[in-house]
Coordinates of C-alpha atoms in Angstrom, one line a residue:
M1 CA 96.1 46.3 43.3
N2 CA 98.0 46.4 46.5
S3 CA 100.9 44.2 46.9
V4 CA 103.0 43.6 50.1
A5 CA 106.3 44.5 49.6
L6 CA 108.1 41.8 51.6
P7 CA 107.2 38.1 52.4
R8 CA 104.9 38.3 55.8
P9 CA 105.2 35.0 58.3
H10 CA 101.6 34.1 57.7
D11 CA 102.7 33.6 53.9
A12 CA 103.5 30.1 55.0
I13 CA 100.2 29.1 56.4
W14 CA 98.0 31.2 54.2
P15 CA 95.1 28.6 52.7
K16 CA 95.5 27.4 49.3
R17 CA 92.1 28.0 48.2
L18 CA 92.1 32.0 49.1
P19 CA 93.6 34.4 46.6
R20 CA 96.4 36.8 48.0
H21 CA 94.2 39.6 46.0
L22 CA 90.6 39.9 44.8
V23 CA 89.7 41.4 41.1
L24 CA 87.0 43.6 42.7
P25 CA 84.0 44.7 39.9
E26 CA 84.2 47.8 38.7
T27 CA 81.1 48.8 39.4
S28 CA 78.9 50.1 42.4
L29 CA 77.3 48.6 45.3
W30 CA 73.8 49.1 43.8
F31 CA 74.7 46.9 41.0
N32 CA 74.9 43.6 43.2
L33 CA 71.4 44.1 43.8
E34 CA 70.9 44.0 40.1
V35 CA 72.8 41.0 39.4
S36 CA 71.2 39.1 42.5
A37 CA 67.4 40.1 41.4
R38 CA 68.1 38.9 38.0
R39 CA 69.6 35.4 39.2
Y40 CA 67.5 34.5 41.9
P41 CA 64.6 36.7 41.3
A42 CA 61.9 34.4 43.6
K43 CA 64.7 33.5 46.7
A44 CA 64.2 34.7 50.0
A45 CA 66.7 37.5 50.3
Y46 CA 65.5 38.1 53.9
L47 CA 63.3 36.2 56.5
F48 CA 61.7 38.5 58.8
F49 CA 59.4 36.3 61.7
G50 CA 58.7 33.8 58.7
R51 CA 57.7 36.3 55.9
A52 CA 60.1 36.2 53.0
L53 CA 61.1 39.4 51.1
A54 CA 62.4 38.0 47.7
F55 CA 65.2 39.7 45.9
A56 CA 63.0 40.7 42.9
D57 CA 61.1 42.6 45.6
L58 CA 63.8 43.6 47.0
L59 CA 64.9 45.7 44.2
T60 CA 61.6 46.6 43.3
Q61 CA 61.0 48.4 46.7
A62 CA 64.5 49.8 46.4
E63 CA 64.0 51.1 43.1
A64 CA 60.8 52.9 44.0
L65 CA 62.0 54.8 47.4
A66 CA 65.1 55.7 45.2
G67 CA 62.7 57.2 42.8
W68 CA 61.1 58.7 46.0
L69 CA 64.3 60.5 47.2
Q70 CA 65.1 61.9 44.0
A71 CA 61.9 63.4 43.3
H72 CA 62.0 65.1 46.8
G73 CA 65.4 66.8 46.4
V74 CA 68.1 64.3 46.9
A75 CA 70.9 64.6 44.4
K76 CA 74.2 62.9 44.1
G77 CA 76.4 63.0 47.0
D78 CA 73.6 64.1 49.3
R79 CA 73.6 62.5 52.8
V80 CA 70.7 60.3 53.7
A81 CA 70.4 58.9 57.4
V82 CA 69.0 55.2 58.1
F83 CA 68.0 55.1 61.7
M84 CA 66.6 51.8 62.6
Q85 CA 66.7 48.4 64.2
N86 CA 67.9 45.2 62.1
C87 CA 64.3 44.7 59.7
P88 CA 64.0 44.6 55.7
Q89 CA 62.9 47.8 55.3
F90 CA 66.7 48.5 56.7
V91 CA 68.1 47.0 53.8
V92 CA 65.7 48.8 51.3
A93 CA 66.6 52.0 52.4
V94 CA 70.5 51.5 52.2
H95 CA 70.1 50.3 48.5
A96 CA 67.7 52.8 47.5
V97 CA 70.1 55.6 48.8
L98 CA 73.1 54.0 47.0
R99 CA 70.7 53.7 43.8
A100 CA 70.1 57.7 44.0
D101 CA 73.6 58.2 44.0
A102 CA 73.6 59.5 47.5
V103 CA 75.4 58.6 50.6
V104 CA 74.1 56.3 53.5
V105 CA 74.5 57.8 57.1
P106 CA 73.5 54.3 59.6
V107 CA 72.8 55.7 63.0
N108 CA 72.7 53.8 66.3
P109 CA 69.0 53.7 67.1
M110 CA 69.8 53.6 70.6
N111 CA 70.7 57.4 70.4
K112 CA 68.3 59.9 71.9
A113 CA 67.5 63.6 70.6
D114 CA 70.3 65.0 72.3
E115 CA 72.7 62.9 70.3
F116 CA 70.5 62.7 67.2
G117 CA 71.1 66.1 66.3
H118 CA 74.7 65.5 65.2
Y119 CA 73.9 63.3 62.4
I120 CA 71.4 65.8 61.1
T121 CA 74.2 69.1 61.2
D122 CA 77.6 67.3 61.0
P123 CA 76.9 65.4 57.5
G124 CA 74.7 67.8 56.4
T125 CA 71.8 65.3 56.2
R126 CA 69.0 66.1 54.2
V127 CA 66.5 63.1 54.7
V128 CA 65.8 60.3 57.9
L129 CA 64.7 57.1 57.1
T130 CA 63.3 55.7 60.3
T131 CA 60.8 53.4 62.0
A132 CA 57.9 54.8 63.7
D133 CA 59.1 53.8 67.3
L134 CA 61.7 56.6 66.5
V135 CA 60.1 59.3 64.2
A136 CA 59.6 61.5 67.8
T137 CA 63.3 61.0 68.5
V138 CA 64.3 62.5 65.0
A139 CA 61.5 65.2 65.2
E140 CA 62.6 66.7 68.5
A141 CA 66.5 66.6 67.5
N142 CA 65.4 68.0 64.6
A143 CA 62.9 70.9 65.7
R144 CA 65.9 72.2 68.0
L145 CA 68.0 72.9 64.7
P146 CA 68.1 76.0 63.1
A147 CA 66.1 76.4 60.1
E148 CA 68.6 76.2 57.5
Q149 CA 69.9 73.1 59.0
R150 CA 67.1 71.0 59.4
L151 CA 65.9 68.2 57.3
R152 CA 63.7 68.4 54.3
H153 CA 61.7 65.2 55.0
I154 CA 61.5 62.2 56.9
V155 CA 60.2 58.8 55.9
A156 CA 58.7 56.2 58.7
T157 CA 57.9 52.6 58.3
R158 CA 56.6 50.2 60.7
F159 CA 57.6 46.7 61.6
T160 CA 54.5 45.2 61.0
D161 CA 54.6 46.4 57.6
A162 CA 57.1 43.6 56.7
M163 CA 55.8 41.2 58.8
P164 CA 53.2 38.2 58.5
A165 CA 49.7 38.9 59.9
A166 CA 50.0 36.1 62.3
I167 CA 53.5 34.9 63.6
D168 CA 54.1 31.0 64.0
P169 CA 55.0 30.3 67.8
A170 CA 58.3 28.9 66.6
E171 CA 59.2 32.8 65.2
T172 CA 57.8 34.5 68.2
P173 CA 60.3 36.5 70.2
S174 CA 60.0 37.7 74.0
P175 CA 57.0 39.1 75.1
A176 CA 58.8 42.1 75.3
I177 CA 60.0 42.6 71.9
L178 CA 56.8 41.6 70.6
Q179 CA 55.1 44.6 72.2
W180 CA 57.6 46.7 70.9
L181 CA 57.5 45.3 67.4
L182 CA 53.4 45.6 67.3
A183 CA 53.1 49.0 69.0
D184 CA 51.7 51.4 66.9
P185 CA 52.7 54.8 67.6
A186 CA 51.5 58.0 66.1
F187 CA 53.5 59.9 63.6
P188 CA 54.0 64.0 65.0
D189 CA 51.7 66.0 62.8
A190 CA 53.3 67.0 59.7
S191 CA 51.5 70.4 59.9
A192 CA 52.7 71.1 63.5
D193 CA 55.2 74.0 63.9
G194 CA 58.6 73.1 64.9
A195 CA 60.6 74.8 68.0
D196 CA 60.4 78.0 65.7
S197 CA 57.1 78.8 65.1
A198 CA 57.7 80.9 61.9
T199 CA 59.0 77.6 60.5
P200 CA 57.1 74.7 59.5
A201 CA 58.2 70.8 60.9
T202 CA 59.8 68.6 58.8
P203 CA 56.8 66.3 57.1
V204 CA 56.7 62.8 58.0
T205 CA 55.7 60.7 54.9
H206 CA 54.4 56.9 55.6
W207 CA 57.3 54.1 53.8
A208 CA 54.1 52.8 52.1
D209 CA 53.1 56.0 50.4
A210 CA 56.7 56.7 49.3
L211 CA 56.8 53.3 47.7
A212 CA 53.4 53.5 46.2
A213 CA 54.0 57.2 44.8
G214 CA 55.3 55.6 41.4
C215 CA 58.2 57.9 41.2
L216 CA 61.0 56.4 38.8
P217 CA 64.5 57.0 39.6
G218 CA 66.9 58.7 37.3
P219 CA 70.0 57.1 35.8
H220 CA 72.2 55.3 38.0
T221 CA 75.7 57.2 38.0
A222 CA 77.6 56.3 41.3
Q223 CA 81.4 55.2 40.1
P224 CA 83.5 53.0 42.6
D225 CA 85.5 56.0 44.1
D226 CA 82.5 57.9 44.9
L227 CA 81.1 58.3 48.5
A228 CA 78.8 55.4 49.6
L229 CA 79.3 55.5 53.1
L230 CA 79.7 57.7 56.4
P231 CA 79.3 55.7 59.2
Y232 CA 80.4 57.2 62.6
T233 CA 83.0 56.2 65.0
S234 CA 83.1 57.6 68.6
G235 CA 86.9 57.3 69.2
T236 CA 88.3 58.4 72.5
T237 CA 88.0 62.2 71.8
G238 CA 85.3 64.6 70.9
L239 CA 81.8 64.4 69.1
P240 CA 81.6 61.3 66.9
K241 CA 83.4 61.6 63.4
G242 CA 82.2 60.5 60.1
C243 CA 84.4 57.5 58.1
M244 CA 84.5 58.1 54.7
H245 CA 83.9 54.9 52.9
S246 CA 83.7 54.6 49.0
H247 CA 81.8 51.9 46.9
R248 CA 85.3 50.5 46.3
T249 CA 86.4 50.2 50.0
L250 CA 83.2 48.6 50.9
M251 CA 83.1 46.0 47.7
H252 CA 86.4 44.6 48.8
N253 CA 85.2 43.1 52.1
V254 CA 81.5 42.6 50.8
V255 CA 83.3 40.4 47.9
G256 CA 86.1 39.1 50.5
G257 CA 83.8 38.0 53.3
G258 CA 81.9 35.6 50.8
V259 CA 85.4 34.1 49.6
W260 CA 86.9 33.7 52.7
G261 CA 84.0 32.3 54.7
H262 CA 83.0 29.7 52.2
G263 CA 79.7 31.9 51.0
G264 CA 77.4 31.7 48.2
P265 CA 73.6 31.9 47.3
E266 CA 73.2 28.3 49.6
V267 CA 74.1 30.4 52.5
V268 CA 71.8 31.0 55.2
S269 CA 72.8 33.5 57.6
L270 CA 71.3 34.8 61.1
G271 CA 71.0 38.5 60.9
V272 CA 71.3 39.6 64.3
V273 CA 74.7 41.9 64.6
P274 CA 73.0 45.5 64.1
M275 CA 73.1 46.4 60.8
F276 CA 73.9 50.3 61.6
H277 CA 77.2 48.8 62.7
I278 CA 79.6 48.1 60.1
T279 CA 80.3 44.6 60.9
G280 CA 76.4 44.1 60.4
F281 CA 76.5 46.3 57.7
I282 CA 78.5 44.5 55.8
Y283 CA 77.9 41.3 56.1
G284 CA 73.9 41.4 56.7
C285 CA 73.2 43.9 54.7
L286 CA 75.5 44.2 51.5
G287 CA 77.3 40.8 51.5
S288 CA 74.2 38.8 51.7
V289 CA 72.7 40.8 49.0
A290 CA 75.8 40.5 46.8
G291 CA 76.3 36.8 47.6
G292 CA 72.6 35.7 46.9
S293 CA 72.0 34.4 50.4
T294 CA 69.3 34.1 52.5
T295 CA 69.4 36.1 55.9
V296 CA 67.2 35.7 58.9
I297 CA 66.6 38.8 60.9
L298 CA 66.2 39.7 64.4
P299 CA 65.6 43.5 65.4
R300 CA 67.0 42.7 68.7
W301 CA 68.8 40.0 70.3
D302 CA 66.9 37.1 71.9
R303 CA 68.5 34.3 72.8
E304 CA 65.4 31.9 72.9
L305 CA 64.5 32.9 69.6
A306 CA 68.1 32.6 68.3
G307 CA 68.2 29.1 69.4
R308 CA 65.1 28.2 67.7
L309 CA 65.5 30.0 64.4
I310 CA 69.0 28.2 63.6
A311 CA 67.3 25.0 63.7
R312 CA 64.3 26.3 62.0
H313 CA 65.7 27.7 59.0
Q314 CA 68.9 25.6 59.0
V315 CA 71.0 28.5 59.4
S316 CA 74.6 27.8 58.4
H317 CA 76.5 31.0 59.2
W318 CA 76.6 33.2 62.1
T319 CA 78.4 36.2 62.5
C320 CA 77.8 37.5 66.2
I321 CA 79.4 39.3 69.2
P322 CA 81.1 36.9 71.4
T323 CA 78.4 38.3 74.3
M324 CA 75.7 36.5 71.9
I325 CA 77.3 33.1 72.5
I326 CA 78.2 33.4 76.3
D327 CA 74.3 34.5 76.6
L328 CA 73.1 31.5 74.3
F329 CA 75.1 29.2 76.6
G330 CA 73.4 30.9 79.9
S331 CA 70.0 29.8 78.8
P332 CA 68.2 27.0 80.5
N333 CA 67.3 25.8 77.5
C334 CA 70.8 25.6 75.9
A335 CA 71.0 22.0 75.6
S336 CA 67.9 21.8 73.7
F337 CA 69.1 24.0 71.0
D338 CA 70.3 21.9 67.9
L339 CA 72.9 24.3 66.4
S340 CA 74.1 21.0 64.0
S341 CA 73.5 22.9 60.6
L342 CA 76.1 25.8 61.8
R343 CA 79.2 25.5 59.5
Y344 CA 80.8 28.7 60.2
A345 CA 80.5 31.0 63.0
S346 CA 82.6 34.5 63.2
G347 CA 82.8 37.6 64.9
G348 CA 84.7 40.2 66.9
G349 CA 84.0 43.1 68.4
A350 CA 85.4 41.5 71.8
A351 CA 87.6 38.4 72.5
M352 CA 86.2 35.4 72.6
P353 CA 86.8 33.8 76.1
Q354 CA 88.9 30.9 75.6
A355 CA 86.8 28.6 78.1
V356 CA 83.3 29.4 75.8
A357 CA 85.2 28.6 72.7
E358 CA 86.2 25.3 74.1
R359 CA 82.4 24.6 75.2
L360 CA 81.1 25.7 71.6
Q361 CA 84.0 23.2 70.1
R362 CA 83.2 20.3 73.0
E363 CA 79.7 20.4 72.6
F364 CA 78.5 22.0 69.3
N365 CA 81.6 21.2 67.3
I366 CA 81.9 24.4 66.1
T367 CA 85.2 26.6 66.0
F368 CA 84.9 30.0 66.5
A369 CA 86.9 32.1 63.7
E370 CA 87.4 35.6 65.5
G371 CA 88.1 38.3 63.1
Y372 CA 89.3 42.2 63.9
G373 CA 88.6 45.2 62.1
L374 CA 87.3 48.8 62.9
T375 CA 84.6 51.2 61.1
E376 CA 87.5 52.9 59.5
T377 CA 88.2 49.6 58.1
A378 CA 85.0 48.8 56.6
A379 CA 84.9 45.7 59.1
P380 CA 87.6 43.4 58.9
T381 CA 91.6 43.5 58.3
H382 CA 92.0 40.0 60.0
A383 CA 90.4 37.1 60.2
N384 CA 90.9 33.6 61.3
P385 CA 90.7 30.9 58.0
P386 CA 87.7 29.0 59.2
E387 CA 90.1 25.7 58.4
R388 CA 93.2 27.0 60.7
A389 CA 91.5 29.0 63.5
K390 CA 93.2 30.0 66.5
L391 CA 91.3 30.5 69.7
Q392 CA 91.5 34.2 71.2
C393 CA 93.3 35.4 68.2
L394 CA 92.2 38.0 65.8
G395 CA 93.5 36.0 62.8
I396 CA 95.6 37.0 59.9
P397 CA 95.4 39.8 57.9
I398 CA 93.1 39.2 54.9
I399 CA 93.0 39.2 51.5
G400 CA 95.1 42.1 50.2
T401 CA 96.1 43.5 53.4
D402 CA 99.0 44.1 55.2
S403 CA 99.3 44.8 59.1
R404 CA 102.2 45.7 61.2
I405 CA 103.2 45.8 65.0
I406 CA 104.9 49.3 65.7
D407 CA 105.9 51.2 69.0
P408 CA 103.4 53.7 69.2
D409 CA 105.7 56.4 70.5
T410 CA 109.0 56.0 68.3
L411 CA 106.6 54.2 65.3
R412 CA 109.3 51.5 64.9
E413 CA 108.4 48.2 63.6
L414 CA 108.6 45.7 66.4
P415 CA 109.6 42.2 65.7
Q416 CA 107.3 39.3 66.6
G417 CA 106.2 38.5 69.7
E418 CA 106.6 42.3 70.9
T419 CA 103.5 44.3 72.0
G420 CA 102.8 47.3 69.8
E421 CA 100.1 49.1 68.1
I422 CA 98.3 47.4 65.2
V423 CA 98.7 49.3 61.7
T424 CA 97.0 48.6 58.6
H425 CA 97.3 49.3 54.8
G426 CA 94.8 47.8 52.4
P427 CA 92.2 48.3 49.6
Q428 CA 89.3 48.5 52.6
V429 CA 90.9 51.2 54.8
F430 CA 88.7 54.3 54.7
K431 CA 89.5 57.9 53.0
G432 CA 89.5 60.2 56.0
Y433 CA 87.4 61.4 58.4
W434 CA 84.1 63.9 57.0
G435 CA 85.3 67.5 58.0
H436 CA 88.3 66.3 60.0
P437 CA 91.7 66.7 58.0
G438 CA 93.8 67.3 60.9
A439 CA 92.3 64.0 62.5
T440 CA 92.8 62.2 58.9
K441 CA 96.5 63.0 58.6
A442 CA 97.1 62.0 62.3
A443 CA 95.5 58.5 61.9
F444 CA 98.3 57.6 59.3
I445 CA 101.8 57.1 59.0
E446 CA 103.8 55.8 56.2
I447 CA 105.8 52.6 56.1
D448 CA 107.7 51.3 52.7
G449 CA 106.1 54.2 50.8
K450 CA 102.6 52.9 51.9
P451 CA 99.7 54.8 54.2
F452 CA 99.2 52.7 57.1
F453 CA 95.9 53.4 59.6
R454 CA 96.8 53.4 62.9
T455 CA 94.3 51.5 64.8
G456 CA 94.7 52.5 68.3
D457 CA 94.8 49.1 69.5
L458 CA 97.9 47.0 71.0
G459 CA 98.4 43.7 69.8
R460 CA 101.4 41.1 68.9
M461 CA 102.1 39.0 66.2
D462 CA 103.1 35.1 66.5
E463 CA 105.9 33.5 64.6
E464 CA 102.9 32.4 62.3
G465 CA 101.9 35.8 61.8
Y466 CA 98.5 35.6 63.8
F467 CA 97.5 38.7 65.4
F468 CA 96.6 39.0 69.1
L469 CA 94.9 41.8 70.8
T470 CA 96.4 43.2 74.2
D471 CA 94.1 46.1 74.5
R472 CA 93.1 49.4 73.5
L473 CA 95.7 51.9 73.5
K474 CA 94.4 54.1 76.1
R475 CA 92.9 51.5 78.2
M476 CA 96.0 49.8 79.9
I477 CA 96.2 49.9 83.8
N478 CA 99.5 51.1 85.3
A479 CA 99.9 49.2 88.7
S480 CA 103.0 50.2 90.3
G481 CA 105.1 50.3 87.0
F482 CA 103.4 46.5 86.1
K483 CA 101.3 47.0 82.8
V484 CA 97.6 45.4 83.0
W485 CA 95.7 44.7 80.1
P486 CA 92.5 44.5 80.8
S487 CA 91.1 42.4 78.1
E488 CA 93.4 39.8 79.6
V489 CA 92.1 39.8 82.9
E490 CA 88.6 39.8 81.7
L491 CA 89.3 36.5 79.9
M492 CA 90.8 34.7 82.6
L493 CA 87.7 35.5 84.8
F494 CA 85.9 33.9 82.5
K495 CA 87.4 30.7 83.6
C496 CA 86.2 31.0 87.0
P497 CA 83.1 28.6 87.7
L498 CA 81.1 31.8 89.3
V499 CA 81.7 34.4 86.4
Q500 CA 79.0 34.8 83.5
E501 CA 80.7 38.1 82.5
A502 CA 83.1 40.5 83.5
C503 CA 84.7 43.9 82.6
V504 CA 88.0 45.4 84.2
I505 CA 88.5 49.2 84.8
A506 CA 91.3 50.8 86.7
T507 CA 90.6 52.1 90.4
R508 CA 92.5 54.7 92.2
D509 CA 95.2 53.2 94.4
A510 CA 97.3 55.7 96.8
Y511 CA 100.2 53.1 96.6
R512 CA 99.9 51.8 93.4
G513 CA 98.8 54.9 91.5
E514 CA 95.9 52.5 89.7
S515 CA 94.6 49.0 90.7
V516 CA 92.3 46.2 89.1
K517 CA 88.8 46.4 89.7
A518 CA 86.2 44.1 88.2
V519 CA 83.1 44.4 87.4
I520 CA 81.1 41.2 87.4
V521 CA 77.9 39.5 86.3
L522 CA 77.4 36.2 88.3
R523 CA 76.1 33.0 87.0
D524 CA 72.4 32.3 88.2
A525 CA 73.5 29.6 90.3
A526 CA 76.1 31.7 92.1
R527 CA 74.1 34.7 92.8
G528 CA 73.2 35.3 96.2
Q529 CA 76.0 33.1 97.3
A530 CA 79.1 34.2 96.1
Q531 CA 81.2 36.7 97.6
P532 CA 83.6 39.3 96.4
E533 CA 86.5 37.7 98.4
D534 CA 85.5 34.2 96.2
I535 CA 86.2 35.9 92.8
I536 CA 89.7 37.8 94.3
A537 CA 91.1 34.3 95.7
W538 CA 90.1 32.6 92.8
A539 CA 92.0 35.0 90.7
R540 CA 94.9 35.0 93.3
E541 CA 95.2 31.5 92.5
H542 CA 94.8 31.9 88.3
M543 CA 96.8 35.0 87.6
A544 CA 99.9 37.0 88.7
A545 CA 99.3 38.7 91.5
Y546 CA 99.6 42.0 90.1
K547 CA 96.9 41.2 87.7
V548 CA 94.6 40.0 90.6
P549 CA 91.3 42.5 90.8
R550 CA 91.8 44.5 94.4
S551 CA 88.2 44.9 94.5
V552 CA 85.2 43.2 92.8
E553 CA 81.9 44.8 92.4
F554 CA 78.8 42.8 91.3
A555 CA 76.4 43.9 88.8
D556 CA 72.8 42.7 87.3
A557 CA 74.2 43.4 83.5
L558 CA 77.1 45.2 82.1
P559 CA 76.3 48.1 79.8
K560 CA 76.5 47.3 76.2
S561 CA 76.6 49.4 73.1
G562 CA 73.8 48.5 70.2
S563 CA 76.4 46.1 68.6
G564 CA 76.7 44.2 71.6
K565 CA 80.2 45.2 73.0
V566 CA 80.8 45.7 76.6
M567 CA 80.7 49.5 77.3
W568 CA 83.6 49.8 79.4
R569 CA 84.3 53.4 79.3
L570 CA 81.0 53.8 81.0
L571 CA 82.0 52.0 83.6
Q572 CA 85.6 53.9 83.7
E573 CA 83.8 57.0 83.8
K574 CA 81.5 56.2 86.6
E575 CA 84.2 54.6 88.4
A576 CA 86.7 57.9 88.0
A577 CA 83.6 60.4 89.2
V578 CA 83.6 58.5 92.8

């Protein structure tokens, strides 16, 4: 059990209902499914376009797949990649790997063959569990590798395996998404040769055949401190690095998320944050199973369908990316969406613009409770208590967590109100980067005799102990000696009546060194009417002169990652190449 050495400012406002520390189960994550399946066997664990997957069936399928994995060479500690969009099979796959005492490697399904090979070679992946639309990507990446590094097996499912025979019109996604879901791509011929004609290609096994094989898993032996998850994070340099998480580091936020957010079996959540991403993995895959709640799955963001499903299934909890709320408000049907069942909306990944948060409060009586965390910290280290949330705020350090603000150069702890690097100590912090001991060592410092993880994010703490994000340490714009934090300018631009979305980057300036540039997505009503000068003029009226964008570029859309975050680095790299 971790303890905080000295009183922290947030002690005075800590909700009385919340414990200061959690007593975690001394079991594996797999055991959470066993318990829920015994408690709620017929209850829907997941709903996928109206079709339910009951907890008992989830358990049965995961055990069958675990048996197949073990029968085909997967041993304790082996790495198995899960390469899928959100679907019930993702959850089955994860729990099957855990049941087999192996390690889950979740991979962004947006990756192409050139990128996917790294997720085979770096962790030494043995098997990939994927969907039919991604088999060709896996096979192509795999065929490029030397024989000794290739996968042993590929198991593929189709989305239709978990969908109803006919979809109710109220559950029907957009035509483009529906076409993608119903596509029936052929699997590569398992007998075909790979890039090396002397080496047969890795066989592709159909999901249904693996489940029907009748393989029984051996005894489950995973312990709390065994490796359970190896999610990859890109960081700022080099290829993505795997973050080593044990059953114990994940269990803290799995259990704590339910305690913090009023969880329980009565909860119905909207599972639209990608499950390959650490936030979706914790809340949509592990946490909902542990809590016995029901999750309505969306494989891709569809604002019209999301609006309908919240009302249809009386969704009570929604963990999301703020850009989803922004897009929902951009729908011409927004006024007709019934969001009255929602009682807890939370998320992170990007700051919620105050103007959007205020609209959510004003029109729907929902306070958006922002949180903060990283892949290295199994999602949250900070969160806003639902009963005392502050807007545009990361919240306070969650149960059992100690966070400080330090000077990134001197490593000296800074007083309240000053901006510095956020560092965190807690039971959810990862065990290090897979195969990178040097990077692991550099990621930690010692304060008061405890290891603190250096997040690389800049922030400040107010007098009540609430943390506010300033920006990424490496994203700051230096304009004639003035420090400009892009996220601050973005949040201000969201208040402009012409702006739907904004991303701020640095542009070279012969006089100032760097200047501020804004890439803007206009609101529909402003398209074809507004000019860049209109945005600049508005900014001059609403922010300090050194923060005002010197140039504005209009775009139809901002590039976003699979988890919904605006990919500002892509825009910055494009600007730097000009």
